[in-house]
PDB file of C-alpha atoms in Angstrom:
ATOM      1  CA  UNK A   1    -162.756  16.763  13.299  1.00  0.00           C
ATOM      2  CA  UNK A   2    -162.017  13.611  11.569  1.00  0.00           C
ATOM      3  CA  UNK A   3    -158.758  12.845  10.178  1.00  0.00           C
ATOM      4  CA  UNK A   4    -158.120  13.003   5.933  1.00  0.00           C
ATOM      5  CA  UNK A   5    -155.392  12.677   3.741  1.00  0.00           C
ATOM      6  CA  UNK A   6    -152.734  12.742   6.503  1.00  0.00           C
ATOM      7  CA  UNK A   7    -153.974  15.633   8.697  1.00  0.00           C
ATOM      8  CA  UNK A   8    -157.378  16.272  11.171  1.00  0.00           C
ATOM      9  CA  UNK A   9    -160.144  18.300   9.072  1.00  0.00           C
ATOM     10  CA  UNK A  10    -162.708  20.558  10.606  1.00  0.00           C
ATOM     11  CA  UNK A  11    -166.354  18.989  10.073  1.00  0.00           C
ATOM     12  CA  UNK A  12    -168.998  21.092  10.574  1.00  0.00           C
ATOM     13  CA  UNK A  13    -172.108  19.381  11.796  1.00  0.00           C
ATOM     14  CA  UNK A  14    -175.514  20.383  12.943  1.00  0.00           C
ATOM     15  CA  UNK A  15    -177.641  18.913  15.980  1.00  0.00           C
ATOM     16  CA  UNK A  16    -180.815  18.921  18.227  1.00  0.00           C
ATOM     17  CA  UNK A  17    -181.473  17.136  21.311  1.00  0.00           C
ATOM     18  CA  UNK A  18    -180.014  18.029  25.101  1.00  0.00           C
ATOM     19  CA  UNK A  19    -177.337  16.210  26.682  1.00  0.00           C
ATOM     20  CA  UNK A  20    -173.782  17.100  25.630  1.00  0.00           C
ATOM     21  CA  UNK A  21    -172.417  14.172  27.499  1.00  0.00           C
ATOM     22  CA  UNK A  22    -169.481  12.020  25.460  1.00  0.00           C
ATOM     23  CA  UNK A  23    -170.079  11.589  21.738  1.00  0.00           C
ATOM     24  CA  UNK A  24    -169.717   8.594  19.153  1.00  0.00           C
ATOM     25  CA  UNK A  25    -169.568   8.909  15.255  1.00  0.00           C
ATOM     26  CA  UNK A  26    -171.201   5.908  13.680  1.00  0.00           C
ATOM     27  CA  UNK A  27    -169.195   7.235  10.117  1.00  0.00           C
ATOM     28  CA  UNK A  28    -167.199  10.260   9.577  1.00  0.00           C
ATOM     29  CA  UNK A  29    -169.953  12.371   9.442  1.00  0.00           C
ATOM     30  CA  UNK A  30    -173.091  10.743  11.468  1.00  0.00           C
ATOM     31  CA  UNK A  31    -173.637  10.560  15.124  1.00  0.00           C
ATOM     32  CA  UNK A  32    -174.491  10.609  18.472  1.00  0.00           C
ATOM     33  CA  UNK A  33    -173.793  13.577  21.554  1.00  0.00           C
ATOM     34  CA  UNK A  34    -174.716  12.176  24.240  1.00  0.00           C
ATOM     35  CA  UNK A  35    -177.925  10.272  24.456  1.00  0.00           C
ATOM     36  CA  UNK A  36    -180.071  12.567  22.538  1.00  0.00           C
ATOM     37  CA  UNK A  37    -178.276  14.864  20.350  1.00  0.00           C
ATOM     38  CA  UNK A  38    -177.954  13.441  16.834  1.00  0.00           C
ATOM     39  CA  UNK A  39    -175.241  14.922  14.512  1.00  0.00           C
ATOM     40  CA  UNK A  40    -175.603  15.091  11.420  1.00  0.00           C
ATOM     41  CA  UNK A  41    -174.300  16.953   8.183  1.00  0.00           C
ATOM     42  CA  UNK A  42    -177.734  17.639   7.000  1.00  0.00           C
ATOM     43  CA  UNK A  43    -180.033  19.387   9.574  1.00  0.00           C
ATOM     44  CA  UNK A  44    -182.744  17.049  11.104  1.00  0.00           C
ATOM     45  CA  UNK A  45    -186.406  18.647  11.769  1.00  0.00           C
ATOM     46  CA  UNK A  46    -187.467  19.670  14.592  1.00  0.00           C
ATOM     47  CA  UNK A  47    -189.340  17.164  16.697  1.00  0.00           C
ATOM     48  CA  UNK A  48    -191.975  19.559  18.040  1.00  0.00           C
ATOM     49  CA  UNK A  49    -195.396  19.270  16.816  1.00  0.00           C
ATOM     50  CA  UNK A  50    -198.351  22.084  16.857  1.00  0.00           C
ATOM     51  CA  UNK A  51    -201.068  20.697  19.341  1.00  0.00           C
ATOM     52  CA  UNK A  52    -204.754  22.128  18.333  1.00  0.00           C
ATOM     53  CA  UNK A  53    -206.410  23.412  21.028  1.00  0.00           C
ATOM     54  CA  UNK A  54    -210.194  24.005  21.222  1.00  0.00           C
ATOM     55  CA  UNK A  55    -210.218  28.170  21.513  1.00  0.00           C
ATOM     56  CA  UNK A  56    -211.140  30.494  18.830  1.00  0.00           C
ATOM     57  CA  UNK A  57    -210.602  33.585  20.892  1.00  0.00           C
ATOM     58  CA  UNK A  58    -206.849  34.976  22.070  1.00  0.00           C
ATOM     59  CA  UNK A  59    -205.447  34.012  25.311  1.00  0.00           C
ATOM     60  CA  UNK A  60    -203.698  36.914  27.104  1.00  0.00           C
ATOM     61  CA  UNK A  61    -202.774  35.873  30.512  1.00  0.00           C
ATOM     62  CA  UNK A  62    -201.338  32.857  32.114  1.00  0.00           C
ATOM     63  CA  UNK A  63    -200.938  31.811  35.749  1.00  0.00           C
ATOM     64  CA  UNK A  64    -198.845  28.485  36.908  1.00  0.00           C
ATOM     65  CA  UNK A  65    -199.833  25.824  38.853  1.00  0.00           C
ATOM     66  CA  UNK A  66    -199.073  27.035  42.823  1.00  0.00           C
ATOM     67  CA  UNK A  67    -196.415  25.086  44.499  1.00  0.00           C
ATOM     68  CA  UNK A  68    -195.097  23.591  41.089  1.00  0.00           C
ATOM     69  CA  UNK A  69    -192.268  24.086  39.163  1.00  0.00           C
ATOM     70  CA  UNK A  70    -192.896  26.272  36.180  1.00  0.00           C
ATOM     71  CA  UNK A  71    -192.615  24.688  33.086  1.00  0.00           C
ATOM     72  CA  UNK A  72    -192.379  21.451  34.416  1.00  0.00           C
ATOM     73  CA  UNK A  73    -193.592  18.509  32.220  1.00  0.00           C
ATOM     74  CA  UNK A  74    -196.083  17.709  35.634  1.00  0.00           C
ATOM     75  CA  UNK A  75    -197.416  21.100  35.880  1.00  0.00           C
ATOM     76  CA  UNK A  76    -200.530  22.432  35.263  1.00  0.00           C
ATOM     77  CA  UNK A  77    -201.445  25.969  34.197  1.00  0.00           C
ATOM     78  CA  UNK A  78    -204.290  28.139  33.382  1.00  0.00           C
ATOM     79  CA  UNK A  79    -204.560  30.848  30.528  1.00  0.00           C
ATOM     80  CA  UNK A  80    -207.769  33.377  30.485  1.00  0.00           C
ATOM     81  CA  UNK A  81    -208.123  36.361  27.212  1.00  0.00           C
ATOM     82  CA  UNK A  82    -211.350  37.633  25.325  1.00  0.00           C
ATOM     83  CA  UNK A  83    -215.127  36.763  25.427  1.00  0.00           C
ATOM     84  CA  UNK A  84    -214.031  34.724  28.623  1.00  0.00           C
ATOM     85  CA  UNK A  85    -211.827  32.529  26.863  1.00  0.00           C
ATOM     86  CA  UNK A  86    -210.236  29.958  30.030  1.00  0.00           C
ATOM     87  CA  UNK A  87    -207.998  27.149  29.501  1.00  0.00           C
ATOM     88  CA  UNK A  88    -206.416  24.474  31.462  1.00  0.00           C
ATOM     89  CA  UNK A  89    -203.065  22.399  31.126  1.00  0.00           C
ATOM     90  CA  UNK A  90    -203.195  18.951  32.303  1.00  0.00           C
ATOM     91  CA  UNK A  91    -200.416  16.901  31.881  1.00  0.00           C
ATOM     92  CA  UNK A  92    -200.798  13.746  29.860  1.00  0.00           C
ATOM     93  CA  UNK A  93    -204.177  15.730  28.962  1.00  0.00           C
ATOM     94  CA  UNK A  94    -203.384  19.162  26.801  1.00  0.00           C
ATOM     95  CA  UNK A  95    -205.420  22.371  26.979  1.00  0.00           C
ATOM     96  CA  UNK A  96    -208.866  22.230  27.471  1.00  0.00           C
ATOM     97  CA  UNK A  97    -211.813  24.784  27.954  1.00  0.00           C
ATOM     98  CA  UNK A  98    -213.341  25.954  31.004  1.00  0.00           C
ATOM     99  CA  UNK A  99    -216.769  28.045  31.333  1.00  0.00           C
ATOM    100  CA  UNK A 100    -217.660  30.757  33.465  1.00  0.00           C
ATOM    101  CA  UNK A 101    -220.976  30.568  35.049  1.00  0.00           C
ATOM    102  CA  UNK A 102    -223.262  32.988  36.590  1.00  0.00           C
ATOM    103  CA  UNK A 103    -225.621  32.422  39.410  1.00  0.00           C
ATOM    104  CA  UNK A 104    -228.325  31.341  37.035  1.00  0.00           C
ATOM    105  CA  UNK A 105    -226.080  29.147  35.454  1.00  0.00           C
ATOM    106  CA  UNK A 106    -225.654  30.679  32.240  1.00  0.00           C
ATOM    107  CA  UNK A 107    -222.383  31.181  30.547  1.00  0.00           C
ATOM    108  CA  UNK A 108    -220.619  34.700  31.071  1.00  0.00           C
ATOM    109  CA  UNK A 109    -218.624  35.732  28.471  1.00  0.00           C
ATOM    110  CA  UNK A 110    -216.290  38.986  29.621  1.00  0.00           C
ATOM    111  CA  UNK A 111    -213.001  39.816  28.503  1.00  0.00           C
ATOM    112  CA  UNK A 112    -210.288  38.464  30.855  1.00  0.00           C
ATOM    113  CA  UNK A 113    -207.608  40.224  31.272  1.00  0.00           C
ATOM    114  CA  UNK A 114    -205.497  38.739  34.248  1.00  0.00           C
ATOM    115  CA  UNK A 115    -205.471  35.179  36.185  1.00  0.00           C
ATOM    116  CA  UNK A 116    -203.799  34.268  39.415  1.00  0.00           C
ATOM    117  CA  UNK A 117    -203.407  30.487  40.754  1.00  0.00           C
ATOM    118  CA  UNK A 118    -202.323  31.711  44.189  1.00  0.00           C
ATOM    119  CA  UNK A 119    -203.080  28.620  46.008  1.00  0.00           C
ATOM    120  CA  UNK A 120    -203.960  24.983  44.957  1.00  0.00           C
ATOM    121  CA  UNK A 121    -207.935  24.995  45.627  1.00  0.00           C
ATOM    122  CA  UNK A 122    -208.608  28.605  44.482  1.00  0.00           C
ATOM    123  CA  UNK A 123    -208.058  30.635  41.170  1.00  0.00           C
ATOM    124  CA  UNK A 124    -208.793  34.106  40.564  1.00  0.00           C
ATOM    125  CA  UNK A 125    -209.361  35.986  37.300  1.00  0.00           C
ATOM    126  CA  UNK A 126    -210.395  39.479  36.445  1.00  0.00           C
ATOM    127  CA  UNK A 127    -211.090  41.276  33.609  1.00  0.00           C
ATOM    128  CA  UNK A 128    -213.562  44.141  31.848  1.00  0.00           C
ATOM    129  CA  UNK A 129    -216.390  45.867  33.103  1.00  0.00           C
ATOM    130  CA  UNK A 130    -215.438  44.694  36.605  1.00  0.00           C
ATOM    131  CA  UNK A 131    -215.491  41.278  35.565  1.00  0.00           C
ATOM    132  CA  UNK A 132    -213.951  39.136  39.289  1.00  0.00           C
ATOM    133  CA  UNK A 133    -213.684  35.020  38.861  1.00  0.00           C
ATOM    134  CA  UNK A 134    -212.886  32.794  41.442  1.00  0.00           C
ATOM    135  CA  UNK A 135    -212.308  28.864  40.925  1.00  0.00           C
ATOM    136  CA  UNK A 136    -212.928  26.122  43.798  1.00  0.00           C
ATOM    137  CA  UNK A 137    -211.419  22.873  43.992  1.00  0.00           C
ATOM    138  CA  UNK A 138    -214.265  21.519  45.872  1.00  0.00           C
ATOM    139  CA  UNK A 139    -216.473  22.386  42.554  1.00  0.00           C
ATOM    140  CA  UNK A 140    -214.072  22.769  39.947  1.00  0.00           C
ATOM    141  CA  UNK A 141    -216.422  25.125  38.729  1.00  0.00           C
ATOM    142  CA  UNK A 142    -215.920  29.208  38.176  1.00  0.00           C
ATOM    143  CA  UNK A 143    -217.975  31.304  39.673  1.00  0.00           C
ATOM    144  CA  UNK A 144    -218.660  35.292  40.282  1.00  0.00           C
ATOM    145  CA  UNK A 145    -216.383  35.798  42.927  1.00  0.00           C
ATOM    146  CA  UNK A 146    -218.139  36.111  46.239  1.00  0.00           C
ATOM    147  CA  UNK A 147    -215.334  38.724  48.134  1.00  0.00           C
ATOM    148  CA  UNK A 148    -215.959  41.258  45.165  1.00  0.00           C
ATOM    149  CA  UNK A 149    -216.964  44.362  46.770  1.00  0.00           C
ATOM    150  CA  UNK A 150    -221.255  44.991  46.182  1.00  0.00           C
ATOM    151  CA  UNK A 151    -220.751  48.247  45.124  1.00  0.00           C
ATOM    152  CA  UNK A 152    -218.316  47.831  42.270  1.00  0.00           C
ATOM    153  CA  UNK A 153    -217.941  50.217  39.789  1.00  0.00           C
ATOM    154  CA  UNK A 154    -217.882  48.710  36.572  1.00  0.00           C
ATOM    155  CA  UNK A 155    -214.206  49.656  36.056  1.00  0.00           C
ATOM    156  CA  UNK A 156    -211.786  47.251  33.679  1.00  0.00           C
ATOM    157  CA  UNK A 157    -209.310  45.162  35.258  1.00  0.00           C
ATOM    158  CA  UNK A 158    -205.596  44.766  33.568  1.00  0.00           C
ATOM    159  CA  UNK A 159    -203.723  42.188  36.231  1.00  0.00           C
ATOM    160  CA  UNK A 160    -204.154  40.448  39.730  1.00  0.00           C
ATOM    161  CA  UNK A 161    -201.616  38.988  41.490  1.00  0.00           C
ATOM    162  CA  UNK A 162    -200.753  37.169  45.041  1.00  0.00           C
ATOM    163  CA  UNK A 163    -197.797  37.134  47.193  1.00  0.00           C
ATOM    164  CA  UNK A 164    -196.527  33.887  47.335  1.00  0.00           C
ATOM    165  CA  UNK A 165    -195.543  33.091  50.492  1.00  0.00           C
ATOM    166  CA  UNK A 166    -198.903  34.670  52.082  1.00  0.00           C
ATOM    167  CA  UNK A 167    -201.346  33.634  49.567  1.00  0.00           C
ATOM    168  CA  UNK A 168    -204.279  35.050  51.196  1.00  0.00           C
ATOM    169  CA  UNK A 169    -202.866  38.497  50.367  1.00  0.00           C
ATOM    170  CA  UNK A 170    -202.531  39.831  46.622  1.00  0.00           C
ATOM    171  CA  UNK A 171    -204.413  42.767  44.588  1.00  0.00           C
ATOM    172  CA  UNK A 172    -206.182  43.326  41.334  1.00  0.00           C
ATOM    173  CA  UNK A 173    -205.791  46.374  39.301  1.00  0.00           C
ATOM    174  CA  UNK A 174    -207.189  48.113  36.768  1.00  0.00           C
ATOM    175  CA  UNK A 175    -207.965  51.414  34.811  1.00  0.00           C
ATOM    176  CA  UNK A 176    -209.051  54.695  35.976  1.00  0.00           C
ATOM    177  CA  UNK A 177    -207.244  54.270  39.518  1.00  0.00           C
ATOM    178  CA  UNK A 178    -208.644  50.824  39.990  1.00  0.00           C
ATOM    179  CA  UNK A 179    -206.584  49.197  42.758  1.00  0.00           C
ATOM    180  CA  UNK A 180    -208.529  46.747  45.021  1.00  0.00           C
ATOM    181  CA  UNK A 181    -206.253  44.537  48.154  1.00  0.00           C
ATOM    182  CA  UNK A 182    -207.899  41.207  49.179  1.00  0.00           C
ATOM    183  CA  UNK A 183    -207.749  39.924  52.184  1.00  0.00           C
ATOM    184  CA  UNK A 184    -210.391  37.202  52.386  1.00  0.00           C
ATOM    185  CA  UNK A 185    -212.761  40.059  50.879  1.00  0.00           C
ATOM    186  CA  UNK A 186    -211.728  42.480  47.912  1.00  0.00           C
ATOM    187  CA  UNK A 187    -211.606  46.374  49.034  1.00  0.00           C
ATOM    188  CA  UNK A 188    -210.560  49.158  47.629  1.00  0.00           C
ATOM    189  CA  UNK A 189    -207.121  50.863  48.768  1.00  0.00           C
ATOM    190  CA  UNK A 190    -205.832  54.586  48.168  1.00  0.00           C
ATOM    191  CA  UNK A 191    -203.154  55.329  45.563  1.00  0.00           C
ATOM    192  CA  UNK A 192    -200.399  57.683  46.412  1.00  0.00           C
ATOM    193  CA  UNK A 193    -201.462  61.294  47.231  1.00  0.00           C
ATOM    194  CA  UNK A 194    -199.095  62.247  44.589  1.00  0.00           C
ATOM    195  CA  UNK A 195    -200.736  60.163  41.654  1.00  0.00           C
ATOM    196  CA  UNK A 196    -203.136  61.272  39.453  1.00  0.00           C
ATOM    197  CA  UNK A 197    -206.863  59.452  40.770  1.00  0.00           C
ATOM    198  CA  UNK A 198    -207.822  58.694  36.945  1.00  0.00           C
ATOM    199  CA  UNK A 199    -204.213  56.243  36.605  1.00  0.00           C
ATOM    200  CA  UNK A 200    -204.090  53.455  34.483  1.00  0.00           C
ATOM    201  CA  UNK A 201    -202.441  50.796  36.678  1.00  0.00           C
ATOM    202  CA  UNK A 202    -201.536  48.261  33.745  1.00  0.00           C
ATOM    203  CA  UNK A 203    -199.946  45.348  35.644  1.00  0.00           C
ATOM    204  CA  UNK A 204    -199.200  43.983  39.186  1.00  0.00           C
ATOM    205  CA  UNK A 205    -196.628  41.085  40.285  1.00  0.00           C
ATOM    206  CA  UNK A 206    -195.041  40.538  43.757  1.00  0.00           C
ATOM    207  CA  UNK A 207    -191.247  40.159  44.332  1.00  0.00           C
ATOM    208  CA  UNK A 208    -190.871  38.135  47.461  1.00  0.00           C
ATOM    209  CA  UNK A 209    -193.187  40.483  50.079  1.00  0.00           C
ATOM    210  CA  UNK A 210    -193.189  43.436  47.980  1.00  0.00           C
ATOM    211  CA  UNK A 211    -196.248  44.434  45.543  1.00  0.00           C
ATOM    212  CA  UNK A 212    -194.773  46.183  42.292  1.00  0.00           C
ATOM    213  CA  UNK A 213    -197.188  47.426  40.071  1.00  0.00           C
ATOM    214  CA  UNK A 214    -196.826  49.932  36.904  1.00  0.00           C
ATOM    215  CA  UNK A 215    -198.671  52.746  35.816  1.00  0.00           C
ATOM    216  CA  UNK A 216    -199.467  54.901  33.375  1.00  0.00           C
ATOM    217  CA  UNK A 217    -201.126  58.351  32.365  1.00  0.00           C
ATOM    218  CA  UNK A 218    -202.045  59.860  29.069  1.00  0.00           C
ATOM    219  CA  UNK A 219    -201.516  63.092  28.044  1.00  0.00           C
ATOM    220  CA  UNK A 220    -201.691  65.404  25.261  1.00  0.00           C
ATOM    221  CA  UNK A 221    -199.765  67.523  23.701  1.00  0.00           C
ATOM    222  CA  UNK A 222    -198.858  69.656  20.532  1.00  0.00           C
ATOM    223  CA  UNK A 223    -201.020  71.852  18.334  1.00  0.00           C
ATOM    224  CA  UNK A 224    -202.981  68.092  17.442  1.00  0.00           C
ATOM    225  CA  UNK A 225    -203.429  66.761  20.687  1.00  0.00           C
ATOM    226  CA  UNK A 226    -201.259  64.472  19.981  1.00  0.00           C
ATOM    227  CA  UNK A 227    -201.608  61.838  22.642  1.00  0.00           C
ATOM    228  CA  UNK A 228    -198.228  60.603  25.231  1.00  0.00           C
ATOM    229  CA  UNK A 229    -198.106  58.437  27.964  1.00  0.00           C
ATOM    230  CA  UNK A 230    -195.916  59.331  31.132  1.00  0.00           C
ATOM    231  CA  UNK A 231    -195.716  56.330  33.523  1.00  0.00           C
ATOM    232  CA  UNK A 232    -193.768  54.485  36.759  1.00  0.00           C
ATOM    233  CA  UNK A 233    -194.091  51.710  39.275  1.00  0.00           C
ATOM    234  CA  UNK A 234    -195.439  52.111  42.554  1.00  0.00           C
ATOM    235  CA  UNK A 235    -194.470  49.754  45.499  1.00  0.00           C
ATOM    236  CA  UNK A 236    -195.933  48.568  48.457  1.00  0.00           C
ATOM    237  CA  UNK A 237    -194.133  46.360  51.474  1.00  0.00           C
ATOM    238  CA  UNK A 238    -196.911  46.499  53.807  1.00  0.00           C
ATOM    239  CA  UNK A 239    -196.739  49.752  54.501  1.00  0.00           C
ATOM    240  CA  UNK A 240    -198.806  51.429  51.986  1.00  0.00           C
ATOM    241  CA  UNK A 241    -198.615  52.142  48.331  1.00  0.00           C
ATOM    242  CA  UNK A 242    -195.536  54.943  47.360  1.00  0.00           C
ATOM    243  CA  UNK A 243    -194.629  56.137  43.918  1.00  0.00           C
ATOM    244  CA  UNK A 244    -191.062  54.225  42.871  1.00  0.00           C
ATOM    245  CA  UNK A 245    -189.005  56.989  42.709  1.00  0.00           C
ATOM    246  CA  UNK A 246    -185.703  55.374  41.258  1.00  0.00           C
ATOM    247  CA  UNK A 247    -187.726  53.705  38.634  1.00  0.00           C
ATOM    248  CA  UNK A 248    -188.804  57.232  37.822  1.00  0.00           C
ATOM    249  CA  UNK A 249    -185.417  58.278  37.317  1.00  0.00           C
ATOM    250  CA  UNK A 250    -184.537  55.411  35.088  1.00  0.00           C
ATOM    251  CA  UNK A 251    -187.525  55.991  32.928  1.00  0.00           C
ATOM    252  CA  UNK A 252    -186.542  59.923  32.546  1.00  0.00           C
ATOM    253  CA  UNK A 253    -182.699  58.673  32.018  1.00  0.00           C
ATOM    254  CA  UNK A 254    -183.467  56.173  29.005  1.00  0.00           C
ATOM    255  CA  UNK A 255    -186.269  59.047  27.695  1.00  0.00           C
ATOM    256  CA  UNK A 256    -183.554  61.350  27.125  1.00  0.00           C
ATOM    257  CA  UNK A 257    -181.397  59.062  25.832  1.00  0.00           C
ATOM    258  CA  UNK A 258    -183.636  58.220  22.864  1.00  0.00           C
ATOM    259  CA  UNK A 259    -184.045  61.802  22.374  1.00  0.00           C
ATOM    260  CA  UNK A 260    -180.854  62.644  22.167  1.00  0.00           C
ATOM    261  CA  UNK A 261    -180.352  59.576  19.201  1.00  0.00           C
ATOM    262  CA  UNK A 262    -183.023  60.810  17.032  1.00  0.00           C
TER     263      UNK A 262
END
């Protein structure tokens, strides 16, 4: 407010910046909050910038530096997507590509479709066709990950995720049922007796020691086959994989709720 013809007058003022700590009016309606935000009758622009980065094919996943705090100006990250598309944060650096290479040294180019940083010398990543990644410190190099089972099938990975306080435990999943554990070597685990085999397990994350992941199964229905999904989580504690029954109920619950709006 700033005071007019004998009485205080509301001034309405736009800002950007952070700190809202004390304020100081160079004129009646110019400024300063705090040590960064400017005020200002007329809005400013913003001060971010767009920051090229060398990729021409979409990104889809992203996985933060282990041990780090996310989103930190010192962190470092790494982002995987199509025709195996990897990039790296650096700070002070930017984004910059990374190649996968086979054991002939040529450049592989599968879909990724998931990326896990689960400790500071190793990165994982996962995507079609039974595509399985791993990255080494000691080579800063990515290379066909040597704990993928032999005997594959050439299923299509969705997510992969570690536990992080026991990073040497986590699990990759995929279409078509595709659920493998790893503990120093990827195997395959069983889902729950009660879930359809064929699944679609689209994503996996951990919530302190527990392994959430989410499914889902198509269906169809109608005189033109018309095509629904039904889906769920299913959890796992260490104890083996269950079907998430409350989520279940929640899912049914907000189902009927739409259908009773339209």
């Amino acid at each position: 407010a700033i005071f007019e013809n004998g009485a205080f007058v509301k001034v309405s003022l736009d800002g950007n910046g952070g700190s809202t700590a004390g304020a100081a009016l160079e004129s009646p309606d110019e400024g300063w909050l705090g040590p960064s935000l400017r005020l200002t009758r007329s809005a400013t622009p913003s001060s971010l910038q767009s920051w090229p980065v060398p990729f021409r094919r979409p990104l889809v996943a992203i996985a933060a530096q282990p041990g780090a705090s996310v989103g930190a100006l010192g962190s470092q990250a790494l982002a995987v997507g199509n025709h195996g598309e990897i990039a790296r944060y650096t700070p002070g650096v930017g984004w910059q590509p990374e190649v996968l290479l086979s054991s002939s040294g040529a450049r592989s180019t599968p879909d990724l479709r998931g990326v896990a940083w689960p400790e500071p010398g190793f990165a994982y990543a996962v995507g079609s066709e039974g595509a399985m990644w791993m990255w080494r410190a000691g080579t800063d190099l990515w290379e066909p990950d040597p704990g993928a089972p032999p005997n594959l099938i050439r299923g299509n990975f969705t997510g992969i995720s570690f536990d992080p306080e026991e990073p040497d435990w986590g699990y990759a999943v995929g279409k078509q049922g595709l659920l493998l554990e790893f503990g120093k070597r990827w195997t395959q685990v069983q889902l729950p007796a009660a879930l359809n085999p064929e699944v679609n397990i689209t994503s996996i994350a951990f919530a302190g020691h527990e392994a959430i992941a989410s499914y889902s199964i198509p269906t169809t229905e109608g005189p033109n086959d018309r095509v629904v999904y039904t889906g769920g989580l299913i959890v796992n504690n260490g104890s083996g994989w269950r079907i998430e029954e409350e989520a279940s109920k929640a899912l049914a619950t907000a189902e009927a709720g739409e259908e009773g709006m339209a």
